[in-house]
XYZ file of C-alpha atoms in Angstrom:
276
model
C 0.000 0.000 0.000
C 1.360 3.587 -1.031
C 1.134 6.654 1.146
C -1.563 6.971 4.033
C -3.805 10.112 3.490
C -5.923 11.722 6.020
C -8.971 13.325 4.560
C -12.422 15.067 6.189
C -14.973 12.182 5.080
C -15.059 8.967 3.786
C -14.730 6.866 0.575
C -16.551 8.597 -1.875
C -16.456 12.321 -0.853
C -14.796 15.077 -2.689
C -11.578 14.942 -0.443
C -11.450 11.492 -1.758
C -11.717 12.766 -5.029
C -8.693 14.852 -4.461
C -6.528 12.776 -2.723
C -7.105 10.642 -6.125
C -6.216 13.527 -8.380
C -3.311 14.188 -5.824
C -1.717 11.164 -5.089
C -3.187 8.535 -7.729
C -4.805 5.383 -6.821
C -2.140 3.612 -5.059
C -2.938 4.860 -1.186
C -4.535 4.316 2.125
C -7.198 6.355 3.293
C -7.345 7.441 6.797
C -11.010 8.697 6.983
C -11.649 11.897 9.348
C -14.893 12.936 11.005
C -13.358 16.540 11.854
C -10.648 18.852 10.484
C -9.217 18.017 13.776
C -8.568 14.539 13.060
C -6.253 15.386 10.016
C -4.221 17.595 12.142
C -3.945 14.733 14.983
C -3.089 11.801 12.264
C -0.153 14.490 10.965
C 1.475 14.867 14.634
C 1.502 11.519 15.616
C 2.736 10.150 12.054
C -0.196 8.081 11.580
C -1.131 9.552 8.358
C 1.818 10.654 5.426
C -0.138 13.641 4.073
C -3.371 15.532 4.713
C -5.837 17.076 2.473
C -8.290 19.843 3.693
C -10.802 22.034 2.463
C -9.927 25.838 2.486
C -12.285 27.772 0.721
C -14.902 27.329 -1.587
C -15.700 29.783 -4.709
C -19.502 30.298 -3.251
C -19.119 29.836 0.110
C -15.664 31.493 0.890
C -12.997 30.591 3.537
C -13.313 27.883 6.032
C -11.651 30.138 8.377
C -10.746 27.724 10.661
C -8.658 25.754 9.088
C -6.381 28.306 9.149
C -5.514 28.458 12.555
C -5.335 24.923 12.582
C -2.467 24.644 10.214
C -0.732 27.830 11.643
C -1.000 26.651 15.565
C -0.167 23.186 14.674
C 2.856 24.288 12.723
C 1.888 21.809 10.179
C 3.173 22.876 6.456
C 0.921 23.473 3.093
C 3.391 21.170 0.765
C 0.494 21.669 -2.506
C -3.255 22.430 -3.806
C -5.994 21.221 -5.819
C -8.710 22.680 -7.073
C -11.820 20.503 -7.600
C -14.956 21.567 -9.999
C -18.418 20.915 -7.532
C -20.637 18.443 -8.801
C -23.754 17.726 -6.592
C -25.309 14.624 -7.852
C -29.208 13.500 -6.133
C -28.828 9.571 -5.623
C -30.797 6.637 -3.975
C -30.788 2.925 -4.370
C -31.615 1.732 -8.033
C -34.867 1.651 -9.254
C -36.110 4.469 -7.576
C -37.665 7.553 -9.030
C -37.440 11.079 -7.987
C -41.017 11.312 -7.811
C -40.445 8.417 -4.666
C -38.281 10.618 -2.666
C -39.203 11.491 0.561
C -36.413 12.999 2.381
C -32.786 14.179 0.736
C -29.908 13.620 3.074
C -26.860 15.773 3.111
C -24.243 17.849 4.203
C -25.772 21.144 5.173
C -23.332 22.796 2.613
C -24.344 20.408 -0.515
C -27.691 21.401 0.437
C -27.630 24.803 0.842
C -26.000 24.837 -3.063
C -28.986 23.171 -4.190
C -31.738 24.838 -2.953
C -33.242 26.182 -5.746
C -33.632 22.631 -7.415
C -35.258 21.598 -4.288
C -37.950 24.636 -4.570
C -39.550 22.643 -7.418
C -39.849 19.431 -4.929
C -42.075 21.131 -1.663
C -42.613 18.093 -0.451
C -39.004 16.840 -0.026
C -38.137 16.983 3.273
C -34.278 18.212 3.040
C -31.848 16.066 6.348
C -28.624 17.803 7.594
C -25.362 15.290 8.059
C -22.114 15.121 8.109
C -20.817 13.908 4.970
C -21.808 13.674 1.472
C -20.435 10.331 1.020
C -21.323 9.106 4.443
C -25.059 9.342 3.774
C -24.669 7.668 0.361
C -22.609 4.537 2.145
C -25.580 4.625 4.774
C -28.304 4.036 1.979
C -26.326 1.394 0.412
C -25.980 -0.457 3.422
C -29.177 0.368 5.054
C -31.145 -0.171 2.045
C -32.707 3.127 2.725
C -35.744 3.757 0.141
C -37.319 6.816 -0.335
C -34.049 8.361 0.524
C -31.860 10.324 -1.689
C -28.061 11.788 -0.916
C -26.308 14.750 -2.821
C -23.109 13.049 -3.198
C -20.472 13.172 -5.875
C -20.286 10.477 -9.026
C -17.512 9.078 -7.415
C -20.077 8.183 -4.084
C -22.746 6.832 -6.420
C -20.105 4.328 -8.140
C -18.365 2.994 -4.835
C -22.385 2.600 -2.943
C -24.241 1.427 -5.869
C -26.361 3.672 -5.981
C -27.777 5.434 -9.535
C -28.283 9.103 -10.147
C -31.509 10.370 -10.948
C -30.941 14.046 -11.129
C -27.304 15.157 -12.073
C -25.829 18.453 -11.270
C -28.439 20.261 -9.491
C -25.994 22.482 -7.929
C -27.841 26.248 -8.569
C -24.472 27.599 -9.179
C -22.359 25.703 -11.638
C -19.473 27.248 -11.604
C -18.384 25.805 -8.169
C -14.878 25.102 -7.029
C -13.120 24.011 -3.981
C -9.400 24.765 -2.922
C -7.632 21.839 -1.463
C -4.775 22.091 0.946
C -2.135 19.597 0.927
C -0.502 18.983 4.411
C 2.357 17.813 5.605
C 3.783 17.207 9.542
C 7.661 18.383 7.882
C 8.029 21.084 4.865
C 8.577 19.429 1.166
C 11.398 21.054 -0.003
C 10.548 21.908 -3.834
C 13.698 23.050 -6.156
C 13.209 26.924 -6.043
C 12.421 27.121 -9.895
C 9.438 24.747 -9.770
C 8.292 27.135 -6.418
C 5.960 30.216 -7.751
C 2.839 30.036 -4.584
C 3.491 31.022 -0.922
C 1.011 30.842 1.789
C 2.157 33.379 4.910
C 0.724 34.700 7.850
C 1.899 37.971 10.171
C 0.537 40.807 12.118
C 0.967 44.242 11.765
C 1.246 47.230 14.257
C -1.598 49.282 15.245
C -0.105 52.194 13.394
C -1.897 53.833 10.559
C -1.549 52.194 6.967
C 0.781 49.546 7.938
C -1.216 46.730 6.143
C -0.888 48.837 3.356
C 2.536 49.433 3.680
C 3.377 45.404 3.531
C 1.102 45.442 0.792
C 2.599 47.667 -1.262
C 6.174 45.476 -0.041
C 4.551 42.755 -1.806
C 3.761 44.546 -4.844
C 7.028 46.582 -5.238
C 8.820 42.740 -5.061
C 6.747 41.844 -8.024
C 4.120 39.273 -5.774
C 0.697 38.766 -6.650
C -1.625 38.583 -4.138
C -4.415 36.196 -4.556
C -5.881 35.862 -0.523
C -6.294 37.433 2.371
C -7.623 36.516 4.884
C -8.399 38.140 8.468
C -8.589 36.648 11.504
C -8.672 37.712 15.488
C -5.751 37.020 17.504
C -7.682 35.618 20.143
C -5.205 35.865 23.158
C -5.190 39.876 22.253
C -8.520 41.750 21.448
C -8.938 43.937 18.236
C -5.865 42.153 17.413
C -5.572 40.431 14.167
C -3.511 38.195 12.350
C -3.662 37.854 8.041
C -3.489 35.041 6.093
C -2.274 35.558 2.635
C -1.140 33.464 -0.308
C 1.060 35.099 -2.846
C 2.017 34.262 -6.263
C 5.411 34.866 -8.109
C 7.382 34.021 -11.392
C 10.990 34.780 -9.955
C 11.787 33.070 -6.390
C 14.282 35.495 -5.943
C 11.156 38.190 -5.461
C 9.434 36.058 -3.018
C 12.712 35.632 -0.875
C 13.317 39.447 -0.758
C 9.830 40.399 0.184
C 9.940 37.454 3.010
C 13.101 39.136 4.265
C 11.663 42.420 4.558
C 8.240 40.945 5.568
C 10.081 39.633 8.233
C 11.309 42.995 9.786
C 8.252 44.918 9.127
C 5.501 42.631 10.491
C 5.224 40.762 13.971
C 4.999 37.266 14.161
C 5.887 36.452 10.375
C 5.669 32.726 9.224
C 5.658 30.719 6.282
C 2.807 28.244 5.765
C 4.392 26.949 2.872
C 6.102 27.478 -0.358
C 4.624 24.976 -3.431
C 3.470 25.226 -7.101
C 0.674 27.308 -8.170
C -2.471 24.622 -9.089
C -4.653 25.627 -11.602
C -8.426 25.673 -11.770
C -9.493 22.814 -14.658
């Protein structure tokens, strides 16, 4: 067996999905109920890698993951983005018209709601996992029951798809980190994406002022991202991710960075995925 991944979910979910795109088909999957559990199977060396959720194109950040990896001091080595297909399944044979309820994670239903205005009499079920609900009509033999699961959930449980796609928006991506308990080191030509954190001083302008650092050392900024410190009030920390064409830019804005904002760390240095 290859490399052990942690992922949020089980068999079948989109982290699944990405861990596949990631890694190929040759690895073990440690399945997670939490976030939390990723981060635990990464300290203790249980797990190789880890692959989390970060933000999503409709619903934004999933702020906090971020603290996670930054408190943890566990490294972003990579990302994937993954194109959001919400598929309505049940057990084969049934119709849509012999639904009853639609089980789901609150998410996946909250990105289908308008298809479910046409079907009043659905009663819509939070749960925790997309997957997880599809696996539980498989082995339940649930009727009447329908999950909004990904393709990949419907071939692994059995079940068939009787509405495809019913996500309102459908132009929906997710952004994928890939973890890692020690830092990949990547050659620094095939490095153009860094992922930082810092705080700045209560003075006037002076998240501008790294900003414009950033831009005057040729980096593109593509996130930031906010948060409290919570062990100071009105304190905050940002998240940003930065790309670059010349790693010699990125290393001369991180040495500056360095001086001119408090608490400056790397979250990792990897290649720049792009959206397919």
């Amino acid at each position: 067996m290859g490399l052990k991944i942690a992922i949020q979910g089980i068999k079948g979910s989109n982290h699944h999905q990405v861990a596949s795109d990631f890694f190929g088909e040759d690895i073990e999957l440690l399945e997670c109920l939490s976030f939390d559990a990723i981060i635990d199977h990464l300290l203790t060396g249980t797990a190789d890698k880890g692959i989390m959720a970060i933000e999503n194109s409709i619903a934004g950040s999933i702020i906090p993951n971020y603290n996670l990896v930054y408190h943890n001091k566990i490294h972003i080595i990579g990302e994937h983005y993954l194109s959001i297909h919400h598929n309505l399944m049940a057990l084969p044979g049934t119709t849509l018209e012999d639904i009853k309820e639609v089980h789901s994670h609150p998410m996946a239903l909250l990105q289908c709601k308008e298809f479910f205005k046409g079907y009043p009499d659905i009663k819509l079920v939070e749960s925790m996992d997309t997957a997880e609900t599809a696996k539980r009509i498989k082995e339940g033999k649930l009727a009447n029951i329908g999950a909004i699961a990904p393709k990949m959930a419907a071939d692994l449980y059995d079940l068939n798809i009787i509405a495809p796609e019913i996500q309102t928006i459908k132009n929906n991506a997710t952004r994928f980190i890939i973890l890692k308990k020690q830092n990949k080191v990547l050659p620094k030509e095939e490095i153009n994406k860094a992922s930082l954190r810092f705080i700045t001083d209560h003075k006037r302008g002076s998240l501008a002022t790294v900003l414009n650092v950033m831009s005057d050392c040729n980096l593109n900024l593509t996130k930031i991202q906010s948060l409290p410190v919570i062990e100071t009030p009105w304190k905050y920390a940002f998240f940003v991710d930065v790309t670059f064409d010349d790693y010699e830019h990125f290393s001369k804005a991180k040495a500056l960075l360095e001086i001119m904002s408090e608490d400056f760390t790397v979250l990792g240095e990897y290649k720049n995925a792009l959206l397919l």
